[in-house]
Amino acid sequence: MRNRHLCTKVENHPCKRPFGVKILLKNALLILLLGFCYNAQAQEQGTAQRIITLGPDVTEIVYALGSSDKIVALDRSSKYPADTANKTNVGYRRSLSAEGVLALHPDLIIASEDIGPPEVADVLNQSGVPVLYIPAINSREGLITKVSMIAERLNLQAQGEVLTKQIIADFDAAMVHVRKVSEGRGKKVVFFHGLTKLSGAGSDTAADAFIRHAGGVNPLSVYKGYKAVSEEWLLEAEPDVVLMLSDGAGGPKPEDVFSVKALQTTPAAKSKSLIVLDGPYMLGFGPRTAEAVRILADALYGQ
């Protein structure tokens, strides 16, 4: 059953599609048979020694479980803990090279479900290397699910239970803190990926979940995903705070953000309320999420 479970994860991945590459058409049956046998043996023996992690939350969980020594490569967003800088980097997880990943001879790939592009995910799925996809569920329960899946696959159930208990304790304590500091003061918070197109986070995004967990209200949650936000929308939304990711060079700065015409008349501009946080820390929904939620809540409500 466990072997079938892992295979199902690959089959149900959103990037899965009929092969369009000639070589894959020619060898599809052989690859599937080899992949199944390989996956079954790896699952049965639990002997993964060369792991590639794709996603900051995935990488942090593997580190927290004590298996960092088995990570041979990771993606560009995996920057915590500091030791990740010593690992081989395979690039941005949504623009991967199948050749670059497979050339490292992994015996297990643990990946966020949004890796890509789709044709690369297809090749990895049929390569014979086990791929465990981790769902992007932006909640305490989702984080527990991630830990459970990875711990089970690595035969580290005991370590997974310890980590889960710590996450539950941290998360519950953070929620008590958030309710205390934000009671009756729910501020409107908007998140932008960048200033050029003002791509704002709606519902069903990690940013939206993070804002809500920290006691904020996302006025852009009337739509799903990320969309370019017009000046008219922002006038109606009336955000109190703008939340953005660090550019790694000390920015963005309030003078840059609030010089954008669409933001100039917002309440956030009048009070110069800009909060800048580290991207993977804020949006990864990994083991440090409770700490990040506390930090945002305190930044929002003056603690």
Tab-separated table of C-alpha atoms in Angstrom, residues 137-144 163-179 209-210 212-214 285-294:
chain	number	residue	atom	x	y	z
A	137	ILE	CA	-1.623	23.531	2.534
A	138	ASN	CA	-1.140	26.837	4.326
A	139	SER	CA	-2.359	26.015	7.824
A	140	ARG	CA	-1.256	24.330	11.032
A	141	GLU	CA	-2.928	21.118	9.871
A	142	GLY	CA	-1.231	21.392	6.493
A	143	LEU	CA	2.159	21.783	8.137
A	144	ILE	CA	1.520	18.709	10.279
A	163	LEU	CA	8.687	17.815	15.560
A	164	THR	CA	4.898	17.729	15.223
A	165	LYS	CA	4.394	18.224	18.970
A	166	GLN	CA	6.749	21.208	18.900
A	167	ILE	CA	4.982	22.727	15.889
A	168	ILE	CA	1.564	22.327	17.539
A	169	ALA	CA	2.789	23.927	20.766
A	170	ASP	CA	4.465	26.827	18.921
A	171	PHE	CA	1.518	27.405	16.615
A	172	ASP	CA	-1.091	27.339	19.376
A	173	ALA	CA	0.983	29.733	21.496
A	174	ALA	CA	1.379	32.054	18.513
A	175	MET	CA	-2.386	32.106	17.938
A	176	VAL	CA	-3.002	33.031	21.579
A	177	HIS	CA	-0.482	35.860	21.202
A	178	VAL	CA	-2.071	37.062	17.954
A	179	ARG	CA	-5.542	37.185	19.467
A	209	ALA	CA	-3.049	32.715	4.894
A	210	PHE	CA	-0.085	34.356	6.592
A	212	ARG	CA	-4.953	36.028	8.409
A	213	HIS	CA	-2.890	33.961	10.862
A	214	ALA	CA	-1.217	37.175	12.060
A	285	PHE	CA	4.824	27.423	5.864
A	286	GLY	CA	7.591	25.342	7.376
A	287	PRO	CA	8.613	24.661	10.986
A	288	ARG	CA	9.299	28.363	11.676
A	289	THR	CA	5.871	29.592	10.599
A	290	ALA	CA	4.602	30.216	14.141
A	291	GLU	CA	7.615	32.416	14.850
A	292	ALA	CA	7.059	34.354	11.616
A	293	VAL	CA	3.378	34.845	12.467
A	294	ARG	CA	4.335	36.308	15.855
